[in-house]
Amino acid sequence: MADVIQLGEGVTARGIEYLSSLSHLSRLAVQGNIDTRDEVVRALASSIFHSERLVGLDLLGAHIVSRDALRSVVGCCPNVEVVRLSGELAGDASVKTLLHLKGLRELDLVNSDFLTDEGAALLKWPKLEALW
């Protein structure tokens, strides 16, 4: 079973450095942590999860994480298979960004008021098994 980390409130990019010894970590959840900022997500993706290790990304409730930070994670972690987004991150622009994840199997778009017909037309991953 892959190791998962659930970030608590108050974890900053500096605090991420302490997690680098968790060599089997493959899933990142910031669900409900409304204080998670771009620099935390970028630091996690570029240090702990760099390259192939990250397979699950849960940003539900991380309302101040930008699409730029999501792009950074997708750019350095191409093997992500499960993504959970909410709010503005669950919209057309993020779907376009996620198209780079060829192995995406599960996509959860919670409160996806920002997803339009244009974004729905892009939901074409060959391995997609679940769309929520």
N, CA, C and O atoms as a MOPAC input file, in Angstrom:
PM7 MOZYME 1SCF
protein

 N      0.84600 1    -1.18200 1     0.00000 1
 C      0.00000 1     0.00000 1     0.00000 1
 C      0.88700 1     1.23900 1     0.00000 1
 O      1.86900 1     1.31000 1     0.73900 1
 N      0.54200 1     2.19300 1    -0.81700 1
 C      1.32300 1     3.42700 1    -0.92000 1
 C      1.08700 1     4.30400 1     0.30000 1
 O     -0.00500 1     4.32300 1     0.86700 1
 N      2.11200 1     5.01700 1     0.68600 1
 C      1.99900 1     5.93600 1     1.80700 1
 C      1.31300 1     7.21200 1     1.35400 1
 O      1.50000 1     7.67400 1     0.22900 1
 N      0.52600 1     7.76300 1     2.23800 1
 C     -0.22800 1     8.98600 1     1.95400 1
 C      0.12600 1    10.01600 1     3.01800 1
 O      0.33100 1     9.67700 1     4.18300 1
 N      0.19400 1    11.27200 1     2.60500 1
 C      0.36600 1    12.33400 1     3.58700 1
 C     -0.81700 1    13.28100 1     3.49200 1
 O     -1.19500 1    13.72000 1     2.40600 1
 N     -1.39000 1    13.58500 1     4.63900 1
 C     -2.47200 1    14.55800 1     4.75300 1
 C     -1.87000 1    15.77000 1     5.44300 1
 O     -1.51800 1    15.70600 1     6.62100 1
 N     -1.75200 1    16.85500 1     4.73000 1
 C     -1.14800 1    18.06000 1     5.30200 1
 C     -2.07100 1    18.71100 1     6.31200 1
 O     -3.27300 1    18.83700 1     6.07900 1
 N     -1.51600 1    19.11600 1     7.41400 1
 C     -2.26300 1    19.84700 1     8.41500 1
 C     -2.12200 1    21.33500 1     8.20800 1
 O     -1.28200 1    21.79100 1     7.43200 1
 N     -2.93300 1    22.07700 1     8.89500 1
 C     -2.83500 1    23.52900 1     8.79700 1
 C     -1.50600 1    23.98600 1     9.36500 1
 O     -1.01400 1    23.42800 1    10.34600 1
 N     -0.94400 1    24.97400 1     8.76500 1
 C      0.29500 1    25.52700 1     9.26000 1
 C      1.55300 1    24.94700 1     8.62900 1
 O      2.65000 1    25.43700 1     8.89700 1
 N      1.42300 1    23.91600 1     7.79900 1
 C      2.61000 1    23.37300 1     7.12500 1
 C      2.99400 1    24.32300 1     6.00300 1
 O      2.18100 1    24.66300 1     5.14400 1
 N      4.24800 1    24.74100 1     6.03100 1
 C      4.73600 1    25.66800 1     5.01100 1
 C      5.72700 1    24.95200 1     4.10400 1
 O      6.06500 1    23.79000 1     4.32900 1
 N      6.18600 1    25.65200 1     3.08500 1
 C      7.17900 1    25.07800 1     2.17200 1
 C      8.43200 1    24.67300 1     2.95000 1
 O      9.06400 1    23.66900 1     2.62000 1
 N      8.78800 1    25.42500 1     3.95500 1
 C      9.95900 1    25.08500 1     4.77100 1
 C      9.74200 1    23.76500 1     5.51300 1
 O     10.66300 1    22.95500 1     5.62400 1
 N      8.55500 1    23.55600 1     6.00900 1
 C      8.24200 1    22.31200 1     6.72100 1
 C      8.28800 1    21.08500 1     5.82800 1
 O      8.48400 1    19.97100 1     6.31300 1
 N      8.11000 1    21.27600 1     4.54200 1
 C      8.13500 1    20.16800 1     3.59500 1
 C      9.50500 1    19.50200 1     3.57000 1
 O      9.60400 1    18.30000 1     3.32600 1
 N     10.55600 1    20.26700 1     3.81800 1
 C     11.91600 1    19.72200 1     3.81500 1
 C     12.05000 1    18.55100 1     4.78600 1
 O     12.82200 1    17.62800 1     4.52800 1
 N     11.32400 1    18.57200 1     5.88000 1
 C     11.41700 1    17.51600 1     6.88500 1
 C     10.78800 1    16.20400 1     6.41000 1
 O     11.04200 1    15.14700 1     6.98800 1
 N      9.98200 1    16.27300 1     5.37600 1
 C      9.29900 1    15.07500 1     4.88300 1
 C     10.10100 1    14.31300 1     3.83300 1
 O      9.66300 1    13.26200 1     3.36600 1
 N     11.25700 1    14.82400 1     3.46200 1
 C     12.01800 1    14.22100 1     2.36400 1
 C     12.50300 1    12.81000 1     2.65600 1
 O     12.85200 1    12.08300 1     1.72600 1
 N     12.53600 1    12.40400 1     3.91000 1
 C     12.98300 1    11.04600 1     4.24500 1
 C     11.88800 1     9.99600 1     4.02600 1
 O     12.15700 1     8.80000 1     4.13200 1
 N     10.67100 1    10.42200 1     3.72500 1
 C      9.57300 1     9.48500 1     3.49500 1
 C      9.65000 1     8.97800 1     2.05500 1
 O      8.93300 1     9.45400 1     1.17500 1
 N     10.52000 1     8.01700 1     1.83700 1
 C     10.87100 1     7.59700 1     0.47400 1
 C      9.77000 1     6.86100 1    -0.27400 1
 O      9.84200 1     6.75500 1    -1.49800 1
 N      8.75700 1     6.35100 1     0.41100 1
 C      7.69700 1     5.61700 1    -0.26900 1
 C      6.42000 1     6.43700 1    -0.45300 1
 O      5.40200 1     5.92300 1    -0.91700 1
 N      6.48600 1     7.68700 1    -0.09200 1
 C      5.32500 1     8.55200 1    -0.19600 1
 C      4.92000 1     8.72400 1    -1.65400 1
 O      5.74700 1     9.09200 1    -2.48800 1
 N      3.65300 1     8.46200 1    -1.96900 1
 C      3.22400 1     8.54300 1    -3.36100 1
 C      1.90500 1     9.28200 1    -3.54300 1
 O      1.47900 1     9.50600 1    -4.67600 1
 N      1.25900 1     9.66000 1    -2.46100 1
 C     -0.02900 1    10.34200 1    -2.56400 1
 C     -0.02000 1    11.57200 1    -1.65900 1
 O      0.46200 1    11.52600 1    -0.52600 1
 N     -0.55300 1    12.65400 1    -2.17500 1
 C     -0.61500 1    13.91100 1    -1.43900 1
 C     -2.06400 1    14.34300 1    -1.30200 1
 O     -2.78200 1    14.46100 1    -2.29500 1
 N     -2.49000 1    14.57900 1    -0.06600 1
 C     -3.84400 1    15.06100 1     0.19900 1
 C     -3.77000 1    16.34000 1     1.00900 1
 O     -3.16500 1    16.37200 1     2.08000 1
 N     -4.37900 1    17.37800 1     0.50100 1
 C     -4.49400 1    18.62100 1     1.25700 1
 C     -5.97000 1    18.93600 1     1.45900 1
 O     -6.36300 1    20.09000 1     1.62500 1
 N     -6.76200 1    17.89300 1     1.43900 1
 C     -8.20700 1    18.00700 1     1.55300 1
 C     -8.60700 1    18.76500 1     2.81200 1
 O     -8.21900 1    18.41700 1     3.92700 1
 N     -9.38500 1    19.80000 1     2.59600 1
 C     -9.89600 1    20.57200 1     3.70900 1
 C     -8.90600 1    21.54500 1     4.31800 1
 O     -9.26900 1    22.31200 1     5.20900 1
 N     -7.66400 1    21.53200 1     3.85900 1
 C     -6.67600 1    22.44700 1     4.40100 1
 C     -6.70700 1    23.73100 1     3.57600 1
 O     -5.95700 1    23.87600 1     2.61100 1
 N     -7.56200 1    24.63900 1     3.95500 1
 C     -7.77200 1    25.84800 1     3.15400 1
 C     -6.57500 1    26.78200 1     3.17500 1
 O     -6.51700 1    27.72800 1     2.39000 1
 N     -5.61000 1    26.53100 1     4.06900 1
 C     -4.44400 1    27.39800 1     4.14400 1
 C     -3.29800 1    26.95500 1     3.23700 1
 O     -2.28700 1    27.65100 1     3.14100 1
 N     -3.43900 1    25.80700 1     2.56900 1
 C     -2.37400 1    25.34300 1     1.68900 1
 C     -2.21500 1    26.32400 1     0.54000 1
 O     -3.18500 1    26.69400 1    -0.12100 1
 N     -1.00000 1    26.73000 1     0.31800 1
 C     -0.70200 1    27.71800 1    -0.70900 1
 C      0.14000 1    27.08700 1    -1.80700 1
 O      0.63900 1    25.97000 1    -1.67000 1
 N      0.28500 1    27.82700 1    -2.90000 1
 C      1.03400 1    27.35500 1    -4.05400 1
 C      2.42500 1    26.85600 1    -3.69200 1
 O      2.85600 1    25.80200 1    -4.16000 1
 N      3.13300 1    27.62400 1    -2.84800 1
 C      4.52100 1    27.25900 1    -2.56400 1
 C      4.62300 1    25.91100 1    -1.85800 1
 O      5.61500 1    25.20200 1    -2.02800 1
 N      3.61400 1    25.54800 1    -1.06900 1
 C      3.62200 1    24.24600 1    -0.39800 1
 C      3.43200 1    23.13300 1    -1.42200 1
 O      4.15700 1    22.13900 1    -1.41000 1
 N      2.46100 1    23.30600 1    -2.30000 1
 C      2.20000 1    22.29000 1    -3.32000 1
 C      3.40500 1    22.14000 1    -4.24200 1
 O      3.79700 1    21.02000 1    -4.57000 1
 N      3.98600 1    23.23900 1    -4.65700 1
 C      5.17400 1    23.18300 1    -5.52600 1
 C      6.35700 1    22.52300 1    -4.81400 1
 O      7.07400 1    21.72000 1    -5.41100 1
 N      6.55800 1    22.85900 1    -3.55200 1
 C      7.67100 1    22.26900 1    -2.80100 1
 C      7.50600 1    20.76300 1    -2.67300 1
 O      8.47400 1    20.01700 1    -2.81700 1
 N      6.30100 1    20.31800 1    -2.40700 1
 C      6.05300 1    18.88300 1    -2.30800 1
 C      6.32300 1    18.18600 1    -3.63900 1
 O      6.97700 1    17.14400 1    -3.68400 1
 N      5.82200 1    18.76200 1    -4.70000 1
 C      5.98500 1    18.13900 1    -6.00900 1
 C      7.44400 1    18.10300 1    -6.43300 1
 O      7.89500 1    17.11300 1    -7.00900 1
 N      8.18200 1    19.15800 1    -6.16000 1
 C      9.56200 1    19.22200 1    -6.64800 1
 C     10.56200 1    18.52200 1    -5.73700 1
 O     11.65700 1    18.18100 1    -6.18500 1
 N     10.21900 1    18.29800 1    -4.47200 1
 C     11.19700 1    17.65400 1    -3.59700 1
 C     10.84900 1    16.20000 1    -3.32500 1
 O     11.55600 1    15.29900 1    -3.77600 1
 N      9.78600 1    15.96800 1    -2.60400 1
 C      9.42700 1    14.61200 1    -2.20700 1
 C      8.95300 1    13.78300 1    -3.38300 1
 O      9.40200 1    12.65500 1    -3.58800 1
 N      8.06400 1    14.34100 1    -4.13400 1
 C      7.38800 1    13.56100 1    -5.15500 1
 C      7.99700 1    13.70500 1    -6.53400 1
 O      7.41800 1    13.25100 1    -7.52100 1
 N      9.15300 1    14.33000 1    -6.61100 1
 C      9.71100 1    14.61100 1    -7.92900 1
 C      9.73000 1    13.36900 1    -8.80000 1
 O     10.08800 1    12.28800 1    -8.33400 1
 N      9.36700 1    13.50800 1    -9.99500 1
 C      9.30800 1    12.52300 1   -11.07100 1
 C      8.20200 1    11.51700 1   -10.87800 1
 O      7.03600 1    11.89800 1   -10.77600 1
 N      8.53100 1    10.25400 1   -10.82600 1
 C      7.51800 1     9.20900 1   -10.94500 1
 C      6.76900 1     8.84200 1    -9.67900 1
 O      5.81000 1     8.07600 1    -9.76200 1
 N      7.14000 1     9.33300 1    -8.53400 1
 C      6.54300 1     8.82800 1    -7.29400 1
 C      5.10700 1     9.25500 1    -7.03800 1
 O      4.33500 1     8.46700 1    -6.49200 1
 N      4.72300 1    10.44900 1    -7.40400 1
 C      3.37400 1    10.91300 1    -7.08600 1
 C      2.35800 1    10.27000 1    -8.02600 1
 O      2.43700 1    10.43800 1    -9.24300 1
 N      1.39600 1     9.52700 1    -7.45300 1
 C      0.33300 1     8.91300 1    -8.25000 1
 C     -1.05000 1     9.40900 1    -7.84300 1
 O     -2.02000 1     9.19300 1    -8.56900 1
 N     -1.15400 1    10.07600 1    -6.68300 1
 C     -2.43800 1    10.59000 1    -6.23400 1
 C     -2.32000 1    12.01200 1    -5.73600 1
 O     -1.43200 1    12.32700 1    -4.94400 1
 N     -3.21100 1    12.87400 1    -6.19700 1
 C     -3.20700 1    14.28100 1    -5.80700 1
 C     -4.62300 1    14.70100 1    -5.42600 1
 O     -5.52700 1    14.70400 1    -6.26100 1
 N     -4.80300 1    15.05600 1    -4.15600 1
 C     -6.10200 1    15.46200 1    -3.63700 1
 C     -6.00300 1    16.90900 1    -3.16200 1
 O     -5.41700 1    17.19000 1    -2.11700 1
 N     -6.57500 1    17.81600 1    -3.93300 1
 C     -6.56200 1    19.23500 1    -3.58100 1
 C     -7.95300 1    19.73500 1    -3.20300 1
 O     -8.22500 1    20.93100 1    -3.30000 1
 N     -8.83500 1    18.83400 1    -2.77400 1
 C    -10.16500 1    19.25700 1    -2.34400 1
 C    -10.03400 1    20.20300 1    -1.16100 1
 O     -9.35800 1    19.89600 1    -0.17900 1
 N    -10.66900 1    21.32300 1    -1.25900 1
 C    -10.66300 1    22.27800 1    -0.16200 1
 C     -9.46300 1    23.20300 1    -0.13600 1
 O     -9.41300 1    24.11600 1     0.68800 1
 N     -8.50500 1    22.99500 1    -1.00500 1
 C     -7.33200 1    23.87700 1    -1.06400 1
 C     -7.65300 1    25.01700 1    -2.02300 1
 O     -7.13300 1    25.07200 1    -3.13700 1
 N     -8.51100 1    25.91900 1    -1.57900 1
 C     -9.09600 1    26.92600 1    -2.46400 1
 C     -8.13400 1    28.03000 1    -2.89900 1
 O     -8.44000 1    28.78000 1    -3.82600 1
 N     -6.99200 1    28.13800 1    -2.25300 1
 C     -6.07600 1    29.19300 1    -2.67500 1
 C     -4.87600 1    28.64600 1    -3.44600 1
 O     -3.89700 1    29.35800 1    -3.67200 1
 N     -4.96000 1    27.36900 1    -3.84900 1
 C     -3.93800 1    26.80200 1    -4.74200 1
 C     -4.32900 1    27.18800 1    -6.16500 1
 O     -5.47800 1    27.00700 1    -6.56800 1
 N     -3.38900 1    27.71300 1    -6.91200 1
 C     -3.68400 1    28.21100 1    -8.25700 1
 C     -3.50100 1    27.14500 1    -9.32700 1
 O     -2.93300 1    26.08100 1    -9.08100 1
 N     -3.99000 1    27.45200 1   -10.50800 1
 C     -3.78700 1    26.56700 1   -11.65900 1
 C     -2.30200 1    26.50600 1   -12.01800 1
 O     -1.83900 1    25.49200 1   -12.54200 1
 N     -1.55900 1    27.56200 1   -11.74900 1
 C     -0.11200 1    27.54300 1   -11.99700 1
 C      0.57000 1    26.48000 1   -11.13300 1
 O      1.44700 1    25.76200 1   -11.61200 1
 N      0.17500 1    26.37900 1    -9.88000 1
 C      0.74000 1    25.35600 1    -8.99600 1
 C      0.34600 1    23.96400 1    -9.48500 1
 O      1.16100 1    23.04200 1    -9.46100 1
 N     -0.90200 1    23.81400 1    -9.92700 1
 C     -1.34400 1    22.53700 1   -10.48400 1
 C     -0.50400 1    22.17800 1   -11.71000 1
 O     -0.10700 1    21.02600 1   -11.88000 1
 N     -0.23500 1    23.16700 1   -12.56200 1
 C      0.61100 1    22.95500 1   -13.73800 1
 C      2.01400 1    22.49500 1   -13.34200 1
 O      2.59400 1    21.63000 1   -13.99800 1
 N      2.55200 1    23.06600 1   -12.27800 1
 C      3.87600 1    22.68000 1   -11.79000 1
 C      3.90200 1    21.20900 1   -11.38100 1
 O      4.83600 1    20.48000 1   -11.71300 1
 N      2.87600 1    20.78400 1   -10.66500 1
 C      2.80700 1    19.38900 1   -10.22900 1
 C      2.68800 1    18.46500 1   -11.43500 1
 O      3.40800 1    17.47100 1   -11.52900 1
 N      1.79700 1    18.78200 1   -12.34400 1
 C      1.61100 1    17.95100 1   -13.53400 1
 C      2.89900 1    17.89100 1   -14.35200 1
 O      3.23100 1    16.84900 1   -14.91800 1
 N      3.62300 1    19.00600 1   -14.41300 1
 C      4.86300 1    19.04800 1   -15.18200 1
 C      5.96700 1    18.17300 1   -14.63700 1
 O      6.75200 1    17.62300 1   -15.41000 1
 N      6.04900 1    18.02900 1   -13.32300 1
 C      7.14500 1    17.23100 1   -12.75600 1
 C      6.70300 1    15.86600 1   -12.25100 1
 O      7.53300 1    15.07000 1   -11.81100 1
 N      5.41700 1    15.58900 1   -12.30900 1
 C      4.89000 1    14.31000 1   -11.80000 1
 C      3.95400 1    13.68900 1   -12.83400 1
 O      2.73700 1    13.71300 1   -12.64900 1
 N      4.49200 1    13.14100 1   -13.90600 1
 C      3.66400 1    12.67400 1   -15.02000 1
 C      2.87800 1    11.40000 1   -14.76200 1
 O      2.03900 1    11.03000 1   -15.58300 1
 N      3.12200 1    10.71900 1   -13.65300 1
 C      2.45500 1     9.43900 1   -13.41200 1
 C      1.24500 1     9.53400 1   -12.49700 1
 O      0.76500 1     8.51500 1   -11.99900 1
 N      0.75100 1    10.72800 1   -12.27200 1
 C     -0.43200 1    10.88500 1   -11.43100 1
 C     -1.61300 1    10.17700 1   -12.09600 1
 O     -1.90400 1    10.38700 1   -13.27400 1
 N     -2.28400 1     9.33400 1   -11.31100 1
 C     -3.41400 1     8.54400 1   -11.80300 1
 C     -4.74600 1     8.97400 1   -11.21500 1
 O     -5.79600 1     8.72300 1   -11.80700 1
 N     -4.71600 1     9.62000 1   -10.05600 1
 C     -5.94200 1    10.01100 1    -9.36200 1
 C     -5.83000 1    11.48500 1    -8.98100 1
 O     -4.86900 1    11.88900 1    -8.32600 1
 N     -6.81600 1    12.28900 1    -9.39200 1
 C     -6.83100 1    13.72100 1    -9.08200 1
 C     -8.20100 1    14.09100 1    -8.53700 1
 O     -9.23300 1    13.69600 1    -9.07900 1
 N     -8.18800 1    14.86200 1    -7.44700 1
 C     -9.42300 1    15.37700 1    -6.85000 1
 C     -9.27800 1    16.88900 1    -6.72000 1
 O     -8.35700 1    17.38100 1    -6.06800 1
 N    -10.19600 1    17.61800 1    -7.34500 1
 C    -10.16200 1    19.08100 1    -7.35100 1
 C    -11.52900 1    19.62300 1    -6.97600 1
 O    -12.54600 1    18.94700 1    -7.13000 1
 N    -11.53700 1    20.85900 1    -6.47700 1
 C    -12.81400 1    21.49700 1    -6.16500 1
 C    -12.73200 1    22.98100 1    -6.47800 1
 O    -11.65200 1    23.53400 1    -6.68900 1
 N    -13.90200 1    23.61200 1    -6.50400 1
 C    -13.97400 1    25.04900 1    -6.73500 1
 C    -13.43400 1    25.44300 1    -8.09700 1
 O    -13.65900 1    24.74900 1    -9.08800 1
 N    -12.72300 1    26.55600 1    -8.14200 1
 C    -12.19100 1    27.05300 1    -9.40700 1
 C    -11.20200 1    26.08000 1   -10.04600 1
 O    -11.05200 1    26.05900 1   -11.26800 1
 N    -10.52700 1    25.27700 1    -9.22600 1
 C     -9.59100 1    24.29600 1    -9.78800 1
 C    -10.32000 1    23.18500 1   -10.54100 1
 O     -9.69800 1    22.46400 1   -11.32100 1
 N    -11.60800 1    23.03800 1   -10.32600 1
 C    -12.38400 1    21.99000 1   -10.99800 1
 C    -13.03900 1    22.54300 1   -12.26300 1
 O    -14.21100 1    22.27500 1   -12.52600 1
 N    -12.29500 1    23.30100 1   -13.03300 1
 C    -12.84500 1    23.93300 1   -14.22700 1
 C    -12.09200 1    23.59200 1   -15.49200 1
 O    -11.18600 1    22.75900 1   -15.49300 1
 N    -12.48300 1    24.25000 1   -16.57100 1
 C    -11.94100 1    23.99000 1   -17.90600 1
 C    -10.41800 1    24.10600 1   -17.97700 1
 O     -9.75600 1    23.24500 1   -18.55600 1
 N     -9.86500 1    25.16000 1   -17.39500 1
 C     -8.41800 1    25.38500 1   -17.48700 1
 C     -7.64200 1    24.24100 1   -16.83500 1
 O     -6.61000 1    23.81900 1   -17.35700 1
 N     -8.12500 1    23.74100 1   -15.71000 1
 C     -7.45100 1    22.62600 1   -15.04100 1
 C     -7.57700 1    21.34000 1   -15.84200 1
 O     -6.63400 1    20.55200 1   -15.91000 1
 N     -8.73200 1    21.12600 1   -16.44400 1
 C     -8.90300 1    19.93600 1   -17.28800 1
 C     -7.88700 1    19.96400 1   -18.42400 1
 O     -7.29600 1    18.93600 1   -18.75400 1
 N     -7.68400 1    21.12700 1   -19.01700 1
 C     -6.67500 1    21.25100 1   -20.08500 1
 C     -5.28800 1    20.90000 1   -19.56100 1
 O     -4.51900 1    20.21900 1   -20.24000 1
 N     -4.96700 1    21.36000 1   -18.36400 1
 C     -3.67200 1    21.05100 1   -17.75200 1
 C     -3.53300 1    19.56100 1   -17.51000 1
 O     -2.47100 1    18.99000 1   -17.75600 1
 N     -4.58300 1    18.92800 1   -17.03600 1
 C     -4.54600 1    17.50500 1   -16.69900 1
 C     -4.43400 1    16.60500 1   -17.92500 1
 O     -4.12200 1    15.42200 1   -17.78700 1
 N     -4.67900 1    17.13100 1   -19.10900 1
 C     -4.54800 1    16.32400 1   -20.32300 1
 C     -3.14100 1    15.75700 1   -20.49100 1
 O     -2.95100 1    14.77800 1   -21.21200 1
 N     -2.16100 1    16.36200 1   -19.83600 1
 C     -0.78100 1    15.87900 1   -19.90000 1
 C     -0.57500 1    14.59500 1   -19.09600 1
 O      0.45200 1    13.93200 1   -19.23700 1
 N     -1.53700 1    14.24800 1   -18.26500 1
 C     -1.44800 1    13.02900 1   -17.45900 1
 C     -2.06400 1    11.87000 1   -18.23700 1
 O     -3.26000 1    11.60400 1   -18.12200 1
 N     -1.26400 1    11.20300 1   -19.00700 1
 C     -1.75600 1    10.14200 1   -19.90700 1
 C     -2.32400 1     8.93900 1   -19.16500 1
 O     -3.13800 1     8.20200 1   -19.72100 1
 N     -1.90500 1     8.72900 1   -17.91200 1
 C     -2.36900 1     7.57100 1   -17.15600 1
 C     -3.48600 1     7.87300 1   -16.18000 1
 O     -3.75800 1     7.06000 1   -15.29700 1
 N     -4.14500 1     9.02500 1   -16.31100 1
 C     -5.20500 1     9.40800 1   -15.37300 1
 C     -6.33300 1     8.36900 1   -15.40800 1
 O     -6.91100 1     8.09200 1   -16.45900 1
 N     -6.63400 1     7.79400 1   -14.21300 1
 C     -7.68600 1     6.77400 1   -14.10800 1
 C     -8.92800 1     7.29200 1   -13.39000 1
 O    -10.04200 1     6.86800 1   -13.69500 1
 N     -8.74000 1     8.21400 1   -12.43000 1
 C     -9.86200 1     8.74100 1   -11.66200 1
 C     -9.76200 1    10.26100 1   -11.57500 1
 O     -8.70900 1    10.82100 1   -11.27200 1
 N    -10.89000 1    10.90600 1   -11.85100 1
 C    -10.95600 1    12.36300 1   -11.76000 1
 C    -12.21000 1    12.74000 1   -10.99600 1
 O    -13.32300 1    12.38600 1   -11.38300 1
 N    -12.01600 1    13.45900 1    -9.91300 1
 C    -13.11200 1    13.89500 1    -9.04800 1
 C    -13.15400 1    15.41400 1    -9.09900 1
 O    -12.24300 1    16.08400 1    -8.61400 1
 N    -14.21000 1    15.95100 1    -9.68700 1
 C    -14.39000 1    17.40400 1    -9.80700 1
 C    -15.56500 1    17.80800 1    -8.92300 1
 O    -16.72000 1    17.72900 1    -9.34100 1
 N    -15.26900 1    18.23800 1    -7.71100 1
 C    -16.28800 1    18.59100 1    -6.72700 1
 C    -16.65700 1    20.06300 1    -6.89200 1
 O    -15.78700 1    20.91700 1    -7.06800 1
 N    -17.95000 1    20.34700 1    -6.83400 1
 C    -18.43000 1    21.72000 1    -7.00300 1
 C    -17.86300 1    22.32900 1    -8.28500 1
 O    -17.30200 1    23.42400 1    -8.27700 1
 N    -18.02000 1    21.60900 1    -9.36100 1
 C    -17.39700 1    22.00600 1   -10.62500 1
 C    -18.23800 1    23.00600 1   -11.41000 1
 O    -18.53700 1    22.79200 1   -12.58500 1
 N    -18.61400 1    24.08800 1   -10.75800 1
 C    -19.37500 1    25.14200 1   -11.41400 1
 C    -18.56500 1    25.82700 1   -12.50600 1
 O    -19.11800 1    26.55500 1   -13.33000 1
 N    -17.25300 1    25.59500 1   -12.51300 1
 C    -16.38100 1    26.23600 1   -13.48600 1
 C    -16.09900 1    25.33800 1   -14.68800 1
 O    -15.32400 1    25.70700 1   -15.57100 1
 N    -16.72600 1    24.16100 1   -14.72500 1
 C    -16.58900 1    23.25900 1   -15.86400 1
 C    -17.72700 1    23.53700 1   -16.84200 1
 O    -18.90300 1    23.47200 1   -16.48300 1
 N    -17.36000 1    23.84700 1   -18.07900 1
 C    -18.35700 1    24.15000 1   -19.10900 1
 C    -18.38200 1    23.02200 1   -20.13500 1
 O    -17.68000 1    22.02100 1   -19.99000 1
 N    -19.19300 1    23.19500 1   -21.16800 1
 C    -19.24300 1    22.20800 1   -22.25300 1
 C    -17.86800 1    22.03100 1   -22.89000 1
 O    -17.49700 1    20.92400 1   -23.28100 1
 N    -17.12000 1    23.12100 1   -22.99200 1
 C    -15.76700 1    23.05600 1   -23.56900 1
 C    -14.86700 1    22.13300 1   -22.75100 1
 O    -14.14200 1    21.31200 1   -23.31100 1
 N    -14.91400 1    22.26700 1   -21.44700 1
 C    -14.12600 1    21.40900 1   -20.57200 1
 C    -14.60600 1    19.97000 1   -20.60700 1
 O    -13.79500 1    19.04300 1   -20.62500 1
 N    -15.92500 1    19.77400 1   -20.61600 1
 C    -16.47800 1    18.41400 1   -20.67400 1
 C    -16.04100 1    17.69500 1   -21.94600 1
 O    -15.82000 1    16.48400 1   -21.93100 1
 N    -15.91700 1    18.42700 1   -23.03500 1
 C    -15.49700 1    17.83100 1   -24.30300 1
 C    -14.05100 1    17.33400 1   -24.24800 1
 O    -13.65000 1    16.50500 1   -25.06500 1
 N    -13.27200 1    17.83300 1   -23.29400 1
 C    -11.86500 1    17.44100 1   -23.17200 1
 C    -11.64900 1    16.19000 1   -22.32800 1
 O    -10.53100 1    15.67700 1   -22.26500 1
 N    -12.68600 1    15.69800 1   -21.68700 1
 C    -12.55500 1    14.55700 1   -20.77400 1
 C    -12.38700 1    13.26000 1   -21.57100 1
 O    -13.31300 1    12.45500 1   -21.67500 1
 N    -11.18900 1    13.07700 1   -22.13000 1
 C    -10.95900 1    11.95800 1   -23.05000 1
 C     -9.70200 1    11.17000 1   -22.71800 1
 O     -8.92000 1    10.88100 1   -23.62400 1
 N     -9.47600 1    10.81400 1   -21.47700 1
 C     -8.30200 1    10.02800 1   -21.13100 1
 C     -8.58400 1     8.56500 1   -21.44800 1
 O     -9.63700 1     8.05100 1   -21.07000 1
 N     -7.66900 1     7.88200 1   -22.13500 1
 C     -7.91600 1     6.48800 1   -22.51200 1
 C     -8.03500 1     5.54000 1   -21.33100 1
 O     -8.68000 1     4.49900 1   -21.45500 1
 N     -7.43600 1     5.86200 1   -20.19000 1
 C     -7.47700 1     4.96000 1   -19.02300 1
 C     -8.47800 1     5.41100 1   -17.97300 1
 O     -8.54400 1     4.80900 1   -16.90200 1
 N     -9.26000 1     6.45300 1   -18.24500 1
 C    -10.18600 1     6.99300 1   -17.25500 1
 C    -11.26500 1     5.95600 1   -16.91000 1
 O    -12.02200 1     5.51300 1   -17.77300 1
 N    -11.31200 1     5.58800 1   -15.63400 1
 C    -12.26800 1     4.59700 1   -15.14700 1
 C    -13.38900 1     5.23700 1   -14.32900 1
 O    -14.50100 1     4.71100 1   -14.27900 1
 N    -13.09800 1     6.36500 1   -13.69200 1
 C    -14.08600 1     6.98600 1   -12.81000 1
 C    -14.04100 1     8.50700 1   -12.96100 1
 O    -12.97800 1     9.12500 1   -12.90800 1
 N    -15.21100 1     9.08200 1   -13.14700 1
 C    -15.37000 1    10.53800 1   -13.23200 1
 C    -16.46000 1    10.91600 1   -12.26100 1
 O    -17.60200 1    10.48000 1   -12.40400 1
 N    -16.11400 1    11.73800 1   -11.25700 1
 C    -17.06200 1    12.07600 1   -10.19900 1
 C    -17.31600 1    13.55300 1   -10.18300 1
 O    -18.09100 1    14.03700 1    -9.35800 1

